[in-house]
Amino acid sequence: MVHSDWDDWLVREIDAADPDGVALWYLGCNGFAITDGETTLFIDPYLGTGDPPRTVRMIPVPFAPSDVRAADAIFATHEHTDHVHGPSQAPILEATDATFYGPADSIAVAREEETWTDEWDVAADQLAELAVEDTVELGEFTVTVETAHDPDATQPVSYVVDHPAGTFFHGGDTKPDASLEAVGERHEIDLGVLAFGSTGLLPDKQTGELTEKRWYCDENEIVEAAGQLRIDRLVPTHWDMWKGLTADPTALSHHARSYDDPADLEIVEIGDRIEL
């Protein structure tokens, strides 16, 4: 069971939203809730506390997944536990009959490693495999699966979410790569999120020895990736999450200000609402 530090006010706010276009809430880590008032999507919602002492959550758990009453789909960008996590996501599928979408390795975690269909009331057809270039139509949203460059993941993807109100890009934990330039050419991205964090020492899973980790873009990489994607409004994510890997996103203004893209840097905290 996931226990929320904030009770259910955030999910009630999302449920009640009736935006003129599209509203998005940052859920901390790399999670987002997205709605136009008719259709509600989640990308990478993670409500776990990590695996202390290796990964220690530094921000509140914003809601309990069992409190979610409106969801049409959950999308996973890759197979890591803070992106595919049964206790965070399966109860949403139980309560809403939403579909969980992800690349094959993400679906394998849900089906085989965490056995969602045995542990929760989740039907087999609620787990749907996607590949790059696939699209999913949900209400007025069109979600396109695009490439991502994350050397720490086995099968990372990114998502472009198109709506009459605008286009949103979620890069998962991607770092800059030449392949992102084609994504920027195919889509006019109004609002994009990229993972940002520091380098830090974390205990190794097997030995417990402190080992240097750099899982997310640094200050220069995130600006480089935003430029490759031609992102208009950049929102850095993941900087708030893990003890030892947190960072100051306001510092990015110095790195981004001389570049055409991103045109705007927007800093959001867990629970904040932004508009597309």
mmCIF file of N, CA, C and O in Angstrom, residues 201-266:
data_model
loop_
_atom_site.group_PDB
_atom_site.id
_atom_site.type_symbol
_atom_site.label_atom_id
_atom_site.label_comp_id
_atom_site.label_asym_id
_atom_site.label_seq_id
_atom_site.Cartn_x
_atom_site.Cartn_y
_atom_site.Cartn_z
ATOM 1 N N LEU A 201 27.394 10.065 -5.361
ATOM 2 C CA LEU A 201 27.846 8.753 -4.916
ATOM 3 C C LEU A 201 26.695 8.028 -4.237
ATOM 4 O O LEU A 201 26.118 8.529 -3.268
ATOM 5 N N LEU A 202 26.358 6.835 -4.739
ATOM 6 C CA LEU A 202 25.304 6.009 -4.169
ATOM 7 C C LEU A 202 25.858 4.624 -3.876
ATOM 8 O O LEU A 202 26.755 4.148 -4.576
ATOM 9 N N PRO A 203 25.313 3.943 -2.864
ATOM 10 C CA PRO A 203 25.773 2.578 -2.584
ATOM 11 C C PRO A 203 25.487 1.637 -3.753
ATOM 12 O O PRO A 203 24.386 1.658 -4.314
ATOM 13 N N ASP A 204 26.458 0.843 -4.119
ATOM 14 C CA ASP A 204 26.272 -0.144 -5.170
ATOM 15 C C ASP A 204 25.261 -1.198 -4.726
ATOM 16 O O ASP A 204 25.225 -1.593 -3.554
ATOM 17 N N LYS A 205 24.434 -1.686 -5.663
ATOM 18 C CA LYS A 205 23.383 -2.655 -5.329
ATOM 19 C C LYS A 205 23.955 -3.930 -4.730
ATOM 20 O O LYS A 205 23.392 -4.497 -3.790
ATOM 21 N N GLN A 206 25.066 -4.417 -5.271
ATOM 22 C CA GLN A 206 25.621 -5.696 -4.822
ATOM 23 C C GLN A 206 26.602 -5.539 -3.652
ATOM 24 O O GLN A 206 26.516 -6.250 -2.662
ATOM 25 N N THR A 207 27.503 -4.588 -3.772
ATOM 26 C CA THR A 207 28.589 -4.493 -2.801
ATOM 27 C C THR A 207 28.331 -3.493 -1.682
ATOM 28 O O THR A 207 28.955 -3.576 -0.620
ATOM 29 N N GLY A 208 27.457 -2.538 -1.927
ATOM 30 C CA GLY A 208 27.220 -1.484 -0.951
ATOM 31 C C GLY A 208 28.263 -0.386 -0.979
ATOM 32 O O GLY A 208 28.131 0.620 -0.268
ATOM 33 N N GLU A 209 29.291 -0.543 -1.804
ATOM 34 C CA GLU A 209 30.330 0.483 -1.901
ATOM 35 C C GLU A 209 29.793 1.713 -2.627
ATOM 36 O O GLU A 209 29.012 1.602 -3.592
ATOM 37 N N LEU A 210 30.236 2.894 -2.182
ATOM 38 C CA LEU A 210 29.807 4.120 -2.835
ATOM 39 C C LEU A 210 30.353 4.162 -4.260
ATOM 40 O O LEU A 210 31.554 3.983 -4.493
ATOM 41 N N THR A 211 29.451 4.380 -5.211
ATOM 42 C CA THR A 211 29.794 4.363 -6.632
ATOM 43 C C THR A 211 29.227 5.610 -7.289
ATOM 44 O O THR A 211 28.084 5.993 -7.025
ATOM 45 N N GLU A 212 29.999 6.223 -8.151
ATOM 46 C CA GLU A 212 29.538 7.451 -8.810
ATOM 47 C C GLU A 212 28.422 7.140 -9.807
ATOM 48 O O GLU A 212 28.537 6.219 -10.624
ATOM 49 N N LYS A 213 27.350 7.919 -9.713
ATOM 50 C CA LYS A 213 26.210 7.756 -10.615
ATOM 51 C C LYS A 213 25.880 9.094 -11.266
ATOM 52 O O LYS A 213 25.908 10.134 -10.609
ATOM 53 N N ARG A 214 25.555 9.043 -12.553
ATOM 54 C CA ARG A 214 25.062 10.226 -13.266
ATOM 55 C C ARG A 214 23.947 9.752 -14.181
ATOM 56 O O ARG A 214 24.174 9.401 -15.322
ATOM 57 N N TRP A 215 22.746 9.736 -13.644
ATOM 58 C CA TRP A 215 21.614 9.148 -14.357
ATOM 59 C C TRP A 215 20.895 10.138 -15.278
ATOM 60 O O TRP A 215 20.180 9.710 -16.181
ATOM 61 N N TYR A 216 21.059 11.430 -15.032
ATOM 62 C CA TYR A 216 20.250 12.420 -15.740
ATOM 63 C C TYR A 216 21.147 13.459 -16.397
ATOM 64 O O TYR A 216 22.354 13.508 -16.148
ATOM 65 N N CYS A 217 20.571 14.301 -17.214
ATOM 66 C CA CYS A 217 21.333 15.352 -17.882
ATOM 67 C C CYS A 217 21.956 16.298 -16.860
ATOM 68 O O CYS A 217 21.337 16.635 -15.842
ATOM 69 N N ASP A 218 23.171 16.756 -17.147
ATOM 70 C CA ASP A 218 23.720 17.858 -16.371
ATOM 71 C C ASP A 218 23.268 19.178 -17.000
ATOM 72 O O ASP A 218 22.455 19.184 -17.949
ATOM 73 N N GLU A 219 23.811 20.304 -16.513
ATOM 74 C CA GLU A 219 23.337 21.613 -16.946
ATOM 75 C C GLU A 219 23.509 21.835 -18.451
ATOM 76 O O GLU A 219 22.634 22.414 -19.111
ATOM 77 N N ASN A 220 24.624 21.384 -18.984
ATOM 78 C CA ASN A 220 24.877 21.602 -20.403
ATOM 79 C C ASN A 220 24.137 20.595 -21.277
ATOM 80 O O ASN A 220 23.659 20.940 -22.359
ATOM 81 N N GLU A 221 24.026 19.365 -20.797
ATOM 82 C CA GLU A 221 23.343 18.335 -21.592
ATOM 83 C C GLU A 221 21.863 18.642 -21.766
ATOM 84 O O GLU A 221 21.300 18.419 -22.845
ATOM 85 N N ILE A 222 21.214 19.143 -20.724
ATOM 86 C CA ILE A 222 19.774 19.381 -20.839
ATOM 87 C C ILE A 222 19.498 20.506 -21.837
ATOM 88 O O ILE A 222 18.535 20.449 -22.614
ATOM 89 N N VAL A 223 20.363 21.509 -21.862
ATOM 90 C CA VAL A 223 20.196 22.585 -22.838
ATOM 91 C C VAL A 223 20.496 22.082 -24.248
ATOM 92 O O VAL A 223 19.803 22.434 -25.217
ATOM 93 N N GLU A 224 21.503 21.220 -24.371
ATOM 94 C CA GLU A 224 21.809 20.632 -25.679
ATOM 95 C C GLU A 224 20.633 19.809 -26.200
ATOM 96 O O GLU A 224 20.232 19.934 -27.374
ATOM 97 N N ALA A 225 20.039 18.974 -25.337
ATOM 98 C CA ALA A 225 18.897 18.155 -25.751
ATOM 99 C C ALA A 225 17.701 19.023 -26.118
ATOM 100 O O ALA A 225 17.003 18.752 -27.103
ATOM 101 N N ALA A 226 17.457 20.077 -25.338
ATOM 102 C CA ALA A 226 16.344 20.984 -25.639
ATOM 103 C C ALA A 226 16.542 21.645 -26.998
ATOM 104 O O ALA A 226 15.581 21.840 -27.757
ATOM 105 N N GLY A 227 17.790 21.988 -27.317
ATOM 106 C CA GLY A 227 18.069 22.572 -28.618
ATOM 107 C C GLY A 227 17.866 21.584 -29.750
ATOM 108 O O GLY A 227 17.335 21.930 -30.813
ATOM 109 N N GLN A 228 18.300 20.341 -29.554
ATOM 110 C CA GLN A 228 18.091 19.318 -30.579
ATOM 111 C C GLN A 228 16.611 19.102 -30.854
ATOM 112 O O GLN A 228 16.196 18.880 -31.994
ATOM 113 N N LEU A 229 15.801 19.178 -29.803
ATOM 114 C CA LEU A 229 14.361 18.950 -29.923
ATOM 115 C C LEU A 229 13.590 20.208 -30.317
ATOM 116 O O LEU A 229 12.399 20.139 -30.597
ATOM 117 N N ARG A 230 14.252 21.363 -30.286
ATOM 118 C CA ARG A 230 13.632 22.652 -30.596
ATOM 119 C C ARG A 230 12.478 22.947 -29.631
ATOM 120 O O ARG A 230 11.413 23.428 -30.022
ATOM 121 N N ILE A 231 12.697 22.656 -28.368
ATOM 122 C CA ILE A 231 11.672 22.877 -27.350
ATOM 123 C C ILE A 231 11.508 24.368 -27.106
ATOM 124 O O ILE A 231 12.481 25.096 -26.926
ATOM 125 N N ASP A 232 10.262 24.819 -27.098
ATOM 126 C CA ASP A 232 9.971 26.219 -26.815
ATOM 127 C C ASP A 232 10.053 26.487 -25.313
ATOM 128 O O ASP A 232 10.833 27.329 -24.863
ATOM 129 N N ARG A 233 9.251 25.773 -24.525
ATOM 130 C CA ARG A 233 9.235 25.922 -23.071
ATOM 131 C C ARG A 233 9.808 24.650 -22.453
ATOM 132 O O ARG A 233 9.276 23.566 -22.653
ATOM 133 N N LEU A 234 10.889 24.806 -21.700
ATOM 134 C CA LEU A 234 11.565 23.655 -21.081
ATOM 135 C C LEU A 234 11.241 23.583 -19.594
ATOM 136 O O LEU A 234 11.408 24.567 -18.869
ATOM 137 N N VAL A 235 10.808 22.405 -19.148
ATOM 138 C CA VAL A 235 10.584 22.131 -17.733
ATOM 139 C C VAL A 235 11.550 21.020 -17.306
ATOM 140 O O VAL A 235 11.431 19.886 -17.770
ATOM 141 N N PRO A 236 12.525 21.318 -16.454
ATOM 142 C CA PRO A 236 13.411 20.262 -15.940
ATOM 143 C C PRO A 236 12.712 19.431 -14.863
ATOM 144 O O PRO A 236 11.969 19.966 -14.039
ATOM 145 N N THR A 237 12.955 18.129 -14.880
ATOM 146 C CA THR A 237 12.342 17.202 -13.928
ATOM 147 C C THR A 237 13.423 16.344 -13.271
ATOM 148 O O THR A 237 14.589 16.380 -13.655
ATOM 149 N N HIS A 238 13.004 15.570 -12.299
ATOM 150 C CA HIS A 238 13.832 14.557 -11.627
ATOM 151 C C HIS A 238 14.869 15.149 -10.675
ATOM 152 O O HIS A 238 15.478 14.420 -9.884
ATOM 153 N N TRP A 239 15.118 16.461 -10.750
ATOM 154 C CA TRP A 239 16.132 17.108 -9.915
ATOM 155 C C TRP A 239 15.767 17.092 -8.436
ATOM 156 O O TRP A 239 16.620 17.322 -7.583
ATOM 157 N N ASP A 240 14.506 16.819 -8.114
ATOM 158 C CA ASP A 240 14.004 16.917 -6.743
ATOM 159 C C ASP A 240 14.013 15.589 -5.995
ATOM 160 O O ASP A 240 13.735 15.553 -4.804
ATOM 161 N N MET A 241 14.340 14.484 -6.657
ATOM 162 C CA MET A 241 13.925 13.175 -6.178
ATOM 163 C C MET A 241 14.893 12.467 -5.236
ATOM 164 O O MET A 241 14.557 12.145 -4.106
ATOM 165 N N TRP A 242 16.092 12.157 -5.706
ATOM 166 C CA TRP A 242 16.952 11.221 -4.979
ATOM 167 C C TRP A 242 18.027 11.946 -4.175
ATOM 168 O O TRP A 242 18.744 12.795 -4.712
ATOM 169 N N LYS A 243 18.153 11.562 -2.925
ATOM 170 C CA LYS A 243 19.220 12.106 -2.071
ATOM 171 C C LYS A 243 20.572 11.834 -2.722
ATOM 172 O O LYS A 243 20.867 10.716 -3.133
ATOM 173 N N GLY A 244 21.396 12.868 -2.831
ATOM 174 C CA GLY A 244 22.701 12.743 -3.450
ATOM 175 C C GLY A 244 22.731 13.063 -4.919
ATOM 176 O O GLY A 244 23.808 13.252 -5.498
ATOM 177 N N LEU A 245 21.540 13.133 -5.572
ATOM 178 C CA LEU A 245 21.475 13.439 -6.998
ATOM 179 C C LEU A 245 20.605 14.661 -7.281
ATOM 180 O O LEU A 245 20.309 14.951 -8.442
ATOM 181 N N THR A 246 20.179 15.353 -6.230
ATOM 182 C CA THR A 246 19.340 16.535 -6.439
ATOM 183 C C THR A 246 20.192 17.674 -7.003
ATOM 184 O O THR A 246 21.424 17.671 -6.915
ATOM 185 N N ALA A 247 19.510 18.661 -7.593
ATOM 186 C CA ALA A 247 20.203 19.769 -8.236
ATOM 187 C C ALA A 247 19.331 21.012 -8.169
ATOM 188 O O ALA A 247 18.151 20.945 -7.811
ATOM 189 N N ASP A 248 19.910 22.142 -8.542
ATOM 190 C CA ASP A 248 19.207 23.428 -8.518
ATOM 191 C C ASP A 248 18.815 23.813 -9.943
ATOM 192 O O ASP A 248 19.670 24.242 -10.728
ATOM 193 N N PRO A 249 17.539 23.676 -10.324
ATOM 194 C CA PRO A 249 17.146 23.955 -11.709
ATOM 195 C C PRO A 249 17.231 25.427 -12.076
ATOM 196 O O PRO A 249 17.303 25.759 -13.261
ATOM 197 N N THR A 250 17.232 26.323 -11.081
ATOM 198 C CA THR A 250 17.331 27.741 -11.419
ATOM 199 C C THR A 250 18.686 28.063 -12.053
ATOM 200 O O THR A 250 18.823 29.053 -12.788
ATOM 201 N N ALA A 251 19.690 27.243 -11.786
ATOM 202 C CA ALA A 251 21.010 27.461 -12.388
ATOM 203 C C ALA A 251 20.973 27.328 -13.902
ATOM 204 O O ALA A 251 21.868 27.839 -14.599
ATOM 205 N N LEU A 252 19.962 26.652 -14.439
ATOM 206 C CA LEU A 252 19.896 26.426 -15.879
ATOM 207 C C LEU A 252 19.683 27.713 -16.664
ATOM 208 O O LEU A 252 19.951 27.755 -17.868
ATOM 209 N N SER A 253 19.180 28.753 -16.012
ATOM 210 C CA SER A 253 18.975 30.012 -16.730
ATOM 211 C C SER A 253 20.287 30.532 -17.306
ATOM 212 O O SER A 253 20.317 31.115 -18.400
ATOM 213 N N HIS A 254 21.393 30.322 -16.600
ATOM 214 C CA HIS A 254 22.693 30.776 -17.085
ATOM 215 C C HIS A 254 23.145 29.970 -18.301
ATOM 216 O O HIS A 254 23.839 30.491 -19.179
ATOM 217 N N HIS A 255 22.778 28.707 -18.355
ATOM 218 C CA HIS A 255 23.194 27.842 -19.460
ATOM 219 C C HIS A 255 22.322 28.029 -20.695
ATOM 220 O O HIS A 255 22.791 27.831 -21.815
ATOM 221 N N ALA A 256 21.065 28.383 -20.497
ATOM 222 C CA ALA A 256 20.111 28.428 -21.604
ATOM 223 C C ALA A 256 19.956 29.808 -22.235
ATOM 224 O O ALA A 256 19.479 29.913 -23.369
ATOM 225 N N ARG A 257 20.375 30.874 -21.556
ATOM 226 C CA ARG A 257 19.941 32.201 -21.981
ATOM 227 C C ARG A 257 20.508 32.661 -23.321
ATOM 228 O O ARG A 257 19.910 33.519 -23.969
ATOM 229 N N SER A 258 21.620 32.114 -23.784
ATOM 230 C CA SER A 258 22.174 32.557 -25.059
ATOM 231 C C SER A 258 21.698 31.719 -26.243
ATOM 232 O O SER A 258 22.078 31.990 -27.385
ATOM 233 N N TYR A 259 20.849 30.728 -25.993
ATOM 234 C CA TYR A 259 20.382 29.846 -27.063
ATOM 235 C C TYR A 259 18.956 30.215 -27.491
ATOM 236 O O TYR A 259 18.159 30.696 -26.687
ATOM 237 N N ASP A 260 18.634 29.945 -28.759
ATOM 238 C CA ASP A 260 17.272 30.176 -29.251
ATOM 239 C C ASP A 260 16.287 29.206 -28.614
ATOM 240 O O ASP A 260 15.152 29.561 -28.317
ATOM 241 N N ASP A 261 16.723 27.957 -28.446
ATOM 242 C CA ASP A 261 15.881 26.924 -27.834
ATOM 243 C C ASP A 261 16.621 26.324 -26.649
ATOM 244 O O ASP A 261 17.790 25.946 -26.792
ATOM 245 N N PRO A 262 15.987 26.262 -25.492
ATOM 246 C CA PRO A 262 14.598 26.635 -25.229
ATOM 247 C C PRO A 262 14.430 28.155 -25.132
ATOM 248 O O PRO A 262 15.319 28.857 -24.651
ATOM 249 N N ALA A 263 13.260 28.634 -25.567
ATOM 250 C CA ALA A 263 12.972 30.061 -25.460
ATOM 251 C C ALA A 263 12.678 30.457 -24.020
ATOM 252 O O ALA A 263 13.006 31.557 -23.588
ATOM 253 N N ASP A 264 12.040 29.533 -23.277
ATOM 254 C CA ASP A 264 11.661 29.801 -21.894
ATOM 255 C C ASP A 264 12.022 28.616 -21.016
ATOM 256 O O ASP A 264 11.831 27.458 -21.414
ATOM 257 N N LEU A 265 12.512 28.911 -19.833
ATOM 258 C CA LEU A 265 12.781 27.907 -18.808
ATOM 259 C C LEU A 265 11.741 28.069 -17.712
ATOM 260 O O LEU A 265 11.597 29.151 -17.144
ATOM 261 N N GLU A 266 10.989 27.005 -17.438
ATOM 262 C CA GLU A 266 9.940 27.054 -16.427
ATOM 263 C C GLU A 266 10.273 26.058 -15.313
ATOM 264 O O GLU A 266 10.435 24.868 -15.580
#
